[in-house]
Amino acid sequence: MNLKNGNRGFIRGLVHRPLTYRVLRPLLDLLTLREENQAFRIWIHFILEVTRKAYGRKGPVVWMNAFTPTEMVYGLGAVPFMPEIIASLVAYMGQSRRPIALADSRVSTDVCSFYRCALGLVLEGYLPKPDLILSTSYLCDGANKFFHDLSRIYGCPHLMLDPPYNDDPQGRRYMVGQIRDAAEEMTRILGLSWNHEALARALVLSNQARRYMVGINKLRRAAPSPFPGSEGLSYLAGMNFYSLGSSMGLTFYGYLHQELKRRVARNRGYLPQEVYRILWLHHIRPYYRNDIFDFLGRQKAAVSFEEPNYLYWPYLDPHKPWEALAEKILSNIWAGPLERRIRAIEQIVEDYGIDGVIHFSHWGCRQSCGGAGVIGDRLKDKGIPYIILPGDGADPDNYSPGQTRTRVQALVEMLG
Amino acid sequence: MSGSKEILKHLRAEELDPDGGPLIGWTCTYLPLEILEAGGLHPCRILPEPSSDGADAYLDPNFCPLVKTALGAALEGAYASLEGLVILNTCDGMRRLYDAWKHYCPPSFTFFLDLPRNITPRSLSYFRDTLENFKKTVEGHFHIRITRSDLVQALEESNEIRALFRRLLILKGRGDPPLSQGDILDVFFQGWRLPKRRFREALREMVDQLEKEPPRPSQGPKVVVTGSFLEGRAVIDLVEELGGDVAGSDLCTGGRLIQEVSPSSDPLAALSEAYLTRPPCARMQDMERRISFIMGEVQEKGARGVIFHALKFCDPYLYEAPALGEALRQIGIPFLFIEGDYRGRVSGGARTRVQAFLEMLEGYEP
């Protein structure tokens, strides 16, 4: 879509108005009236709600990256905002080309397109200004540098949690100390104070959501696969990053659990016919229009599970919130030794009866794709067909349908 | 050819002494080599020849070319003589290099050393404990004991080398000594390869010699070259060949820690503080500290411009470049960004851009 400058200014104005999100909610409810999966509608409500609060400044706005525990921000009564999730939504709506092109005037085209898309949105003034940026230095170098660069652009404070590589007593102590320091700084910067009951409540909500997640993941072991991987990689993964610690997050997981129970009880798979079960590795997929999942479906290959929905963290003790959040951060299988991630993948392969594995190799994602060779070797040793699928999650100009289809076809042939 | 050039030539040609202690490969200058040296081990930096590209089948195409080249060289047996390998948690590339190296061609000893990004009392204490753990693991594997006095001695020996480097760089600062900036980088390269005592003696001889040689007036516009990892000296030589004067450099393959380190009562704490607080590389969190360090270098060296060299796909440097460029332009210092692919040569495009940049600096008054 080509917009003139005037139109763009008008749209930017609409994006910034909290009323827009109030108006959008009944409209989107109407459009999704026939959607059986109520969780999908809750997700829409959630996104509209957090976005409305961020633009309406219903509390200090804290920008965060995926994997920074949102429980901290909900527990403080601030409003979380995740530019990575917004970038994927913009790509989903087919609008990522322009912000990516804008960002390319500032940063190399070799860095992650989600950050380039978010940067372009920042440069054009589409996003709500942060009062604070709270990020973790994992999973990637890009996250660390991108968020710090944003704090320079906005002139706002940046607190960075830097998880140690090893989850050992020394690392734990260091991580807990960093969280305590950041928590204290957050109150100073935002002019808020910690209400320990509210923080404990955020952890309780997160635990309750986690209990549903355990159930959802168990239900997803069923054959045929009750839930499409394309959705597991979009709104479900998005809610894992964005909603934990909020009451809407809990509602979402409750509805999704109910829905999957219903589907499994009826022996209802998401494909008309399922012959192969695929595991998708990497947290993202291409969000712009593409035919990867439809093509797999036509080959009777269901994406039965996706890596970002692997539940890696334990119950969070609400009486020891900083220790619990440190444990959550340090148990992340995508940080720390690759061996831990491989063990989790092997477990998923076993639990979900996986026939073949696709490692999506997102352009610019060194941390994940750098391990793809070793992961592949380990899976091939176990006789699991495996392909690396190069692509781009946010930039449609970096998507090659022919090459993608050839690779996916090769996997299907290996399965046959 | 001057005496100092002769010494450098001999250093380059010198073979590693097979009796110089077990060879331990390492990758990042945030590693306090003193710990290994105190144990009688011989640290030797992983600096692969630019021609190797054997790891394309093992690592992603959009991945650090240094890492791919290092892994390719390891797969071809170039590091077969290593008895150990220490990789630091520097960046995504190094994390994945560690995983792949350990998987495909593991040496008998591998250690992954964590490295904080922040500088706080907590991170200094954490890094100190991490170094202690590293020391104990080395002791256990090689059946050695590294005492406090071993560490103090290793630190004092390193301090002597640092003092010699400071003398060398002062010479560079007073004008253009017979050694070019490329030669100075070469001296650092030899220091990461040769046994410390042998290197110290050669460096002392070289600096003594250079101090006797008359300074030459500076030619061409002065620039500072900053960035990540240079494979050899091609970029520096190009700038000098095109008439520029590389008055200073701030590189992962240059000297970022040349200040004296006081051993104190706890040498590991002293090492932790010295290494974490040294002039930072782009992987550290505090971009402002790095920017102000480079601005200080520019002012101290009287440079008219900055050339920023990043390896392709090196996220820490790719993200930092725009902010540094902006900060420098605000004080009237032109900034040129070029990328390298670890092929040991400078592309035609980069050559043209460097040439245009130097021509622009010729007539430029900040």
PDB file of N, CA and C in Angstrom, chain B residues 286-360:
ATOM      1  N   ASP B 286      27.892  -0.514  27.753  1.00  0.00           N
ATOM      2  CA  ASP B 286      27.948   0.944  27.862  1.00  0.00           C
ATOM      3  C   ASP B 286      28.522   1.580  26.591  1.00  0.00           C
ATOM      4  N   MET B 287      27.624   1.852  25.655  1.00  0.00           N
ATOM      5  CA  MET B 287      28.043   2.420  24.374  1.00  0.00           C
ATOM      6  C   MET B 287      28.654   3.809  24.563  1.00  0.00           C
ATOM      7  N   GLU B 288      28.113   4.553  25.542  1.00  0.00           N
ATOM      8  CA  GLU B 288      28.601   5.916  25.760  1.00  0.00           C
ATOM      9  C   GLU B 288      30.075   5.904  26.162  1.00  0.00           C
ATOM     10  N   ARG B 289      30.435   4.903  26.967  1.00  0.00           N
ATOM     11  CA  ARG B 289      31.819   4.819  27.423  1.00  0.00           C
ATOM     12  C   ARG B 289      32.743   4.572  26.227  1.00  0.00           C
ATOM     13  N   ARG B 290      32.274   3.721  25.323  1.00  0.00           N
ATOM     14  CA  ARG B 290      33.094   3.419  24.138  1.00  0.00           C
ATOM     15  C   ARG B 290      33.198   4.650  23.223  1.00  0.00           C
ATOM     16  N   ILE B 291      32.061   5.309  23.059  1.00  0.00           N
ATOM     17  CA  ILE B 291      32.063   6.488  22.196  1.00  0.00           C
ATOM     18  C   ILE B 291      33.009   7.539  22.772  1.00  0.00           C
ATOM     19  N   SER B 292      32.939   7.749  24.079  1.00  0.00           N
ATOM     20  CA  SER B 292      33.802   8.807  24.634  1.00  0.00           C
ATOM     21  C   SER B 292      35.273   8.383  24.573  1.00  0.00           C
ATOM     22  N   PHE B 293      35.546   7.078  24.669  1.00  0.00           N
ATOM     23  CA  PHE B 293      36.931   6.623  24.540  1.00  0.00           C
ATOM     24  C   PHE B 293      37.456   6.929  23.120  1.00  0.00           C
ATOM     25  N   ILE B 294      36.642   6.625  22.118  1.00  0.00           N
ATOM     26  CA  ILE B 294      37.097   6.847  20.732  1.00  0.00           C
ATOM     27  C   ILE B 294      37.246   8.343  20.453  1.00  0.00           C
ATOM     28  N   MET B 295      36.313   9.126  20.999  1.00  0.00           N
ATOM     29  CA  MET B 295      36.432  10.576  20.804  1.00  0.00           C
ATOM     30  C   MET B 295      37.724  11.088  21.454  1.00  0.00           C
ATOM     31  N   GLY B 296      38.040  10.508  22.610  1.00  0.00           N
ATOM     32  CA  GLY B 296      39.286  10.887  23.280  1.00  0.00           C
ATOM     33  C   GLY B 296      40.510  10.529  22.437  1.00  0.00           C
ATOM     34  N   GLU B 297      40.473   9.357  21.831  1.00  0.00           N
ATOM     35  CA  GLU B 297      41.581   8.934  20.962  1.00  0.00           C
ATOM     36  C   GLU B 297      41.752   9.899  19.790  1.00  0.00           C
ATOM     37  N   VAL B 298      40.599  10.279  19.212  1.00  0.00           N
ATOM     38  CA  VAL B 298      40.626  11.181  18.053  1.00  0.00           C
ATOM     39  C   VAL B 298      41.295  12.497  18.443  1.00  0.00           C
ATOM     40  N   GLN B 299      40.878  13.009  19.608  1.00  0.00           N
ATOM     41  CA  GLN B 299      41.430  14.294  20.039  1.00  0.00           C
ATOM     42  C   GLN B 299      42.908  14.176  20.388  1.00  0.00           C
ATOM     43  N   GLU B 300      43.242  13.105  21.103  1.00  0.00           N
ATOM     44  CA  GLU B 300      44.633  12.927  21.531  1.00  0.00           C
ATOM     45  C   GLU B 300      45.574  12.766  20.344  1.00  0.00           C
ATOM     46  N   LYS B 301      45.105  12.040  19.328  1.00  0.00           N
ATOM     47  CA  LYS B 301      45.967  11.781  18.166  1.00  0.00           C
ATOM     48  C   LYS B 301      45.875  12.890  17.114  1.00  0.00           C
ATOM     49  N   GLY B 302      44.974  13.834  17.325  1.00  0.00           N
ATOM     50  CA  GLY B 302      44.785  14.908  16.350  1.00  0.00           C
ATOM     51  C   GLY B 302      44.259  14.382  15.019  1.00  0.00           C
ATOM     52  N   ALA B 303      43.415  13.326  15.096  1.00  0.00           N
ATOM     53  CA  ALA B 303      42.900  12.719  13.864  1.00  0.00           C
ATOM     54  C   ALA B 303      41.812  13.589  13.250  1.00  0.00           C
ATOM     55  N   ARG B 304      41.738  13.550  11.914  1.00  0.00           N
ATOM     56  CA  ARG B 304      40.706  14.332  11.235  1.00  0.00           C
ATOM     57  C   ARG B 304      39.485  13.494  10.884  1.00  0.00           C
ATOM     58  N   GLY B 305      39.637  12.176  10.959  1.00  0.00           N
ATOM     59  CA  GLY B 305      38.503  11.305  10.617  1.00  0.00           C
ATOM     60  C   GLY B 305      38.638   9.950  11.288  1.00  0.00           C
ATOM     61  N   VAL B 306      37.527   9.213  11.257  1.00  0.00           N
ATOM     62  CA  VAL B 306      37.517   7.863  11.845  1.00  0.00           C
ATOM     63  C   VAL B 306      37.030   6.869  10.795  1.00  0.00           C
ATOM     64  N   ILE B 307      37.784   5.786  10.653  1.00  0.00           N
ATOM     65  CA  ILE B 307      37.343   4.691   9.781  1.00  0.00           C
ATOM     66  C   ILE B 307      36.908   3.540  10.683  1.00  0.00           C
ATOM     67  N   PHE B 308      35.675   3.104  10.470  1.00  0.00           N
ATOM     68  CA  PHE B 308      35.081   2.050  11.306  1.00  0.00           C
ATOM     69  C   PHE B 308      35.012   0.783  10.470  1.00  0.00           C
ATOM     70  N   HIS B 309      35.706  -0.241  10.916  1.00  0.00           N
ATOM     71  CA  HIS B 309      35.727  -1.496  10.152  1.00  0.00           C
ATOM     72  C   HIS B 309      34.994  -2.572  10.953  1.00  0.00           C
ATOM     73  N   ALA B 310      33.970  -3.154  10.334  1.00  0.00           N
ATOM     74  CA  ALA B 310      33.248  -4.255  11.013  1.00  0.00           C
ATOM     75  C   ALA B 310      33.289  -5.479  10.122  1.00  0.00           C
ATOM     76  N   LEU B 311      33.427  -6.620  10.750  1.00  0.00           N
ATOM     77  CA  LEU B 311      33.278  -7.856   9.988  1.00  0.00           C
ATOM     78  C   LEU B 311      31.807  -8.021   9.637  1.00  0.00           C
ATOM     79  N   LYS B 312      31.551  -8.615   8.499  1.00  0.00           N
ATOM     80  CA  LYS B 312      30.159  -8.853   8.110  1.00  0.00           C
ATOM     81  C   LYS B 312      29.460  -9.686   9.189  1.00  0.00           C
ATOM     82  N   PHE B 313      28.222  -9.380   9.426  1.00  0.00           N
ATOM     83  CA  PHE B 313      27.351 -10.107  10.367  1.00  0.00           C
ATOM     84  C   PHE B 313      27.790  -9.974  11.820  1.00  0.00           C
ATOM     85  N   CYS B 314      28.623  -8.982  12.113  1.00  0.00           N
ATOM     86  CA  CYS B 314      29.064  -8.773  13.496  1.00  0.00           C
ATOM     87  C   CYS B 314      28.088  -7.793  14.151  1.00  0.00           C
ATOM     88  N   ASP B 315      27.055  -8.325  14.787  1.00  0.00           N
ATOM     89  CA  ASP B 315      25.973  -7.472  15.298  1.00  0.00           C
ATOM     90  C   ASP B 315      26.440  -6.388  16.277  1.00  0.00           C
ATOM     91  N   PRO B 316      27.295  -6.706  17.267  1.00  0.00           N
ATOM     92  CA  PRO B 316      27.658  -5.640  18.207  1.00  0.00           C
ATOM     93  C   PRO B 316      28.212  -4.397  17.496  1.00  0.00           C
ATOM     94  N   TYR B 317      29.043  -4.621  16.480  1.00  0.00           N
ATOM     95  CA  TYR B 317      29.634  -3.473  15.783  1.00  0.00           C
ATOM     96  C   TYR B 317      28.662  -2.863  14.775  1.00  0.00           C
ATOM     97  N   LEU B 318      27.865  -3.722  14.141  1.00  0.00           N
ATOM     98  CA  LEU B 318      26.909  -3.187  13.151  1.00  0.00           C
ATOM     99  C   LEU B 318      25.893  -2.270  13.834  1.00  0.00           C
ATOM    100  N   TYR B 319      25.471  -2.639  15.033  1.00  0.00           N
ATOM    101  CA  TYR B 319      24.498  -1.795  15.742  1.00  0.00           C
ATOM    102  C   TYR B 319      25.153  -0.539  16.298  1.00  0.00           C
ATOM    103  N   GLU B 320      26.425  -0.629  16.610  1.00  0.00           N
ATOM    104  CA  GLU B 320      27.084   0.515  17.245  1.00  0.00           C
ATOM    105  C   GLU B 320      27.445   1.611  16.240  1.00  0.00           C
ATOM    106  N   ALA B 321      27.722   1.198  15.007  1.00  0.00           N
ATOM    107  CA  ALA B 321      28.258   2.142  14.018  1.00  0.00           C
ATOM    108  C   ALA B 321      27.427   3.423  13.859  1.00  0.00           C
ATOM    109  N   PRO B 322      26.073   3.318  13.726  1.00  0.00           N
ATOM    110  CA  PRO B 322      25.328   4.571  13.511  1.00  0.00           C
ATOM    111  C   PRO B 322      25.470   5.551  14.675  1.00  0.00           C
ATOM    112  N   ALA B 323      25.418   5.033  15.913  1.00  0.00           N
ATOM    113  CA  ALA B 323      25.487   5.911  17.087  1.00  0.00           C
ATOM    114  C   ALA B 323      26.858   6.580  17.169  1.00  0.00           C
ATOM    115  N   LEU B 324      27.905   5.803  16.892  1.00  0.00           N
ATOM    116  CA  LEU B 324      29.255   6.376  16.945  1.00  0.00           C
ATOM    117  C   LEU B 324      29.425   7.419  15.836  1.00  0.00           C
ATOM    118  N   GLY B 325      28.942   7.062  14.637  1.00  0.00           N
ATOM    119  CA  GLY B 325      29.041   8.001  13.502  1.00  0.00           C
ATOM    120  C   GLY B 325      28.373   9.323  13.819  1.00  0.00           C
ATOM    121  N   GLU B 326      27.173   9.245  14.412  1.00  0.00           N
ATOM    122  CA  GLU B 326      26.424  10.468  14.761  1.00  0.00           C
ATOM    123  C   GLU B 326      27.201  11.303  15.772  1.00  0.00           C
ATOM    124  N   ALA B 327      27.712  10.615  16.807  1.00  0.00           N
ATOM    125  CA  ALA B 327      28.429  11.338  17.873  1.00  0.00           C
ATOM    126  C   ALA B 327      29.663  12.036  17.302  1.00  0.00           C
ATOM    127  N   LEU B 328      30.353  11.374  16.402  1.00  0.00           N
ATOM    128  CA  LEU B 328      31.571  11.978  15.833  1.00  0.00           C
ATOM    129  C   LEU B 328      31.229  13.140  14.913  1.00  0.00           C
ATOM    130  N   ARG B 329      30.200  12.939  14.103  1.00  0.00           N
ATOM    131  CA  ARG B 329      29.828  14.033  13.187  1.00  0.00           C
ATOM    132  C   ARG B 329      29.420  15.281  13.970  1.00  0.00           C
ATOM    133  N   GLN B 330      28.814  15.046  15.141  1.00  0.00           N
ATOM    134  CA  GLN B 330      28.405  16.204  15.962  1.00  0.00           C
ATOM    135  C   GLN B 330      29.595  17.035  16.411  1.00  0.00           C
ATOM    136  N   ILE B 331      30.771  16.396  16.521  1.00  0.00           N
ATOM    137  CA  ILE B 331      31.947  17.208  16.879  1.00  0.00           C
ATOM    138  C   ILE B 331      32.809  17.490  15.642  1.00  0.00           C
ATOM    139  N   GLY B 332      32.200  17.258  14.470  1.00  0.00           N
ATOM    140  CA  GLY B 332      32.871  17.646  13.227  1.00  0.00           C
ATOM    141  C   GLY B 332      33.908  16.651  12.740  1.00  0.00           C
ATOM    142  N   ILE B 333      33.815  15.423  13.173  1.00  0.00           N
ATOM    143  CA  ILE B 333      34.769  14.402  12.720  1.00  0.00           C
ATOM    144  C   ILE B 333      34.085  13.485  11.706  1.00  0.00           C
ATOM    145  N   PRO B 334      34.530  13.519  10.453  1.00  0.00           N
ATOM    146  CA  PRO B 334      33.921  12.624   9.458  1.00  0.00           C
ATOM    147  C   PRO B 334      34.174  11.152   9.801  1.00  0.00           C
ATOM    148  N   PHE B 335      33.260  10.302   9.352  1.00  0.00           N
ATOM    149  CA  PHE B 335      33.221   8.894   9.767  1.00  0.00           C
ATOM    150  C   PHE B 335      32.961   8.037   8.534  1.00  0.00           C
ATOM    151  N   LEU B 336      33.769   7.021   8.362  1.00  0.00           N
ATOM    152  CA  LEU B 336      33.565   6.108   7.222  1.00  0.00           C
ATOM    153  C   LEU B 336      33.371   4.693   7.749  1.00  0.00           C
ATOM    154  N   PHE B 337      32.293   4.052   7.293  1.00  0.00           N
ATOM    155  CA  PHE B 337      32.004   2.676   7.702  1.00  0.00           C
ATOM    156  C   PHE B 337      32.356   1.727   6.557  1.00  0.00           C
ATOM    157  N   ILE B 338      33.204   0.757   6.841  1.00  0.00           N
ATOM    158  CA  ILE B 338      33.473  -0.276   5.818  1.00  0.00           C
ATOM    159  C   ILE B 338      33.332  -1.657   6.456  1.00  0.00           C
ATOM    160  N   GLU B 339      32.970  -2.603   5.606  1.00  0.00           N
ATOM    161  CA  GLU B 339      32.787  -3.971   6.098  1.00  0.00           C
ATOM    162  C   GLU B 339      33.851  -4.880   5.527  1.00  0.00           C
ATOM    163  N   GLY B 340      34.220  -5.879   6.281  1.00  0.00           N
ATOM    164  CA  GLY B 340      35.187  -6.866   5.813  1.00  0.00           C
ATOM    165  C   GLY B 340      34.589  -8.251   5.886  1.00  0.00           C
ATOM    166  N   ASP B 341      35.129  -9.167   5.077  1.00  0.00           N
ATOM    167  CA  ASP B 341      34.576 -10.523   5.060  1.00  0.00           C
ATOM    168  C   ASP B 341      35.626 -11.581   5.402  1.00  0.00           C
ATOM    169  N   TYR B 342      36.701 -11.157   6.028  1.00  0.00           N
ATOM    170  CA  TYR B 342      37.776 -12.049   6.465  1.00  0.00           C
ATOM    171  C   TYR B 342      38.361 -12.827   5.291  1.00  0.00           C
ATOM    172  N   ARG B 343      38.617 -12.125   4.234  1.00  0.00           N
ATOM    173  CA  ARG B 343      39.246 -12.745   3.069  1.00  0.00           C
ATOM    174  C   ARG B 343      40.683 -12.279   2.899  1.00  0.00           C
ATOM    175  N   GLY B 344      41.143 -11.421   3.800  1.00  0.00           N
ATOM    176  CA  GLY B 344      42.532 -10.984   3.732  1.00  0.00           C
ATOM    177  C   GLY B 344      42.790  -9.925   2.686  1.00  0.00           C
ATOM    178  N   ARG B 345      41.765  -9.369   2.141  1.00  0.00           N
ATOM    179  CA  ARG B 345      41.915  -8.320   1.133  1.00  0.00           C
ATOM    180  C   ARG B 345      40.804  -7.299   1.344  1.00  0.00           C
ATOM    181  N   VAL B 346      41.006  -6.131   0.733  1.00  0.00           N
ATOM    182  CA  VAL B 346      39.983  -5.095   0.833  1.00  0.00           C
ATOM    183  C   VAL B 346      39.261  -5.059  -0.511  1.00  0.00           C
ATOM    184  N   SER B 347      37.951  -5.020  -0.484  1.00  0.00           N
ATOM    185  CA  SER B 347      37.196  -5.050  -1.742  1.00  0.00           C
ATOM    186  C   SER B 347      37.444  -3.766  -2.527  1.00  0.00           C
ATOM    187  N   GLY B 348      37.191  -3.844  -3.839  1.00  0.00           N
ATOM    188  CA  GLY B 348      37.369  -2.663  -4.704  1.00  0.00           C
ATOM    189  C   GLY B 348      36.497  -1.511  -4.245  1.00  0.00           C
ATOM    190  N   GLY B 349      35.273  -1.840  -3.835  1.00  0.00           N
ATOM    191  CA  GLY B 349      34.344  -0.807  -3.377  1.00  0.00           C
ATOM    192  C   GLY B 349      34.883  -0.094  -2.149  1.00  0.00           C
ATOM    193  N   ALA B 350      35.395  -0.887  -1.206  1.00  0.00           N
ATOM    194  CA  ALA B 350      35.925  -0.291   0.028  1.00  0.00           C
ATOM    195  C   ALA B 350      37.144   0.563  -0.284  1.00  0.00           C
ATOM    196  N   ARG B 351      37.976   0.113  -1.226  1.00  0.00           N
ATOM    197  CA  ARG B 351      39.174   0.863  -1.610  1.00  0.00           C
ATOM    198  C   ARG B 351      38.773   2.247  -2.125  1.00  0.00           C
ATOM    199  N   THR B 352      37.774   2.249  -3.002  1.00  0.00           N
ATOM    200  CA  THR B 352      37.324   3.526  -3.577  1.00  0.00           C
ATOM    201  C   THR B 352      36.794   4.443  -2.475  1.00  0.00           C
ATOM    202  N   ARG B 353      36.062   3.863  -1.549  1.00  0.00           N
ATOM    203  CA  ARG B 353      35.471   4.683  -0.495  1.00  0.00           C
ATOM    204  C   ARG B 353      36.545   5.248   0.437  1.00  0.00           C
ATOM    205  N   VAL B 354      37.551   4.419   0.744  1.00  0.00           N
ATOM    206  CA  VAL B 354      38.644   4.916   1.598  1.00  0.00           C
ATOM    207  C   VAL B 354      39.375   6.043   0.884  1.00  0.00           C
ATOM    208  N   GLN B 355      39.600   5.842  -0.411  1.00  0.00           N
ATOM    209  CA  GLN B 355      40.309   6.863  -1.193  1.00  0.00           C
ATOM    210  C   GLN B 355      39.531   8.182  -1.184  1.00  0.00           C
ATOM    211  N   ALA B 356      38.227   8.083  -1.437  1.00  0.00           N
ATOM    212  CA  ALA B 356      37.397   9.295  -1.461  1.00  0.00           C
ATOM    213  C   ALA B 356      37.385   9.959  -0.080  1.00  0.00           C
ATOM    214  N   PHE B 357      37.342   9.145   0.949  1.00  0.00           N
ATOM    215  CA  PHE B 357      37.309   9.661   2.325  1.00  0.00           C
ATOM    216  C   PHE B 357      38.596  10.436   2.618  1.00  0.00           C
ATOM    217  N   LEU B 358      39.730   9.860   2.226  1.00  0.00           N
ATOM    218  CA  LEU B 358      41.008  10.534   2.505  1.00  0.00           C
ATOM    219  C   LEU B 358      41.136  11.823   1.699  1.00  0.00           C
ATOM    220  N   GLU B 359      40.653  11.775   0.458  1.00  0.00           N
ATOM    221  CA  GLU B 359      40.692  12.996  -0.369  1.00  0.00           C
ATOM    222  C   GLU B 359      39.838  14.083   0.270  1.00  0.00           C
ATOM    223  N   MET B 360      38.692  13.657   0.788  1.00  0.00           N
ATOM    224  CA  MET B 360      37.813  14.629   1.439  1.00  0.00           C
ATOM    225  C   MET B 360      38.499  15.206   2.685  1.00  0.00           C
TER     226      MET B 360
END
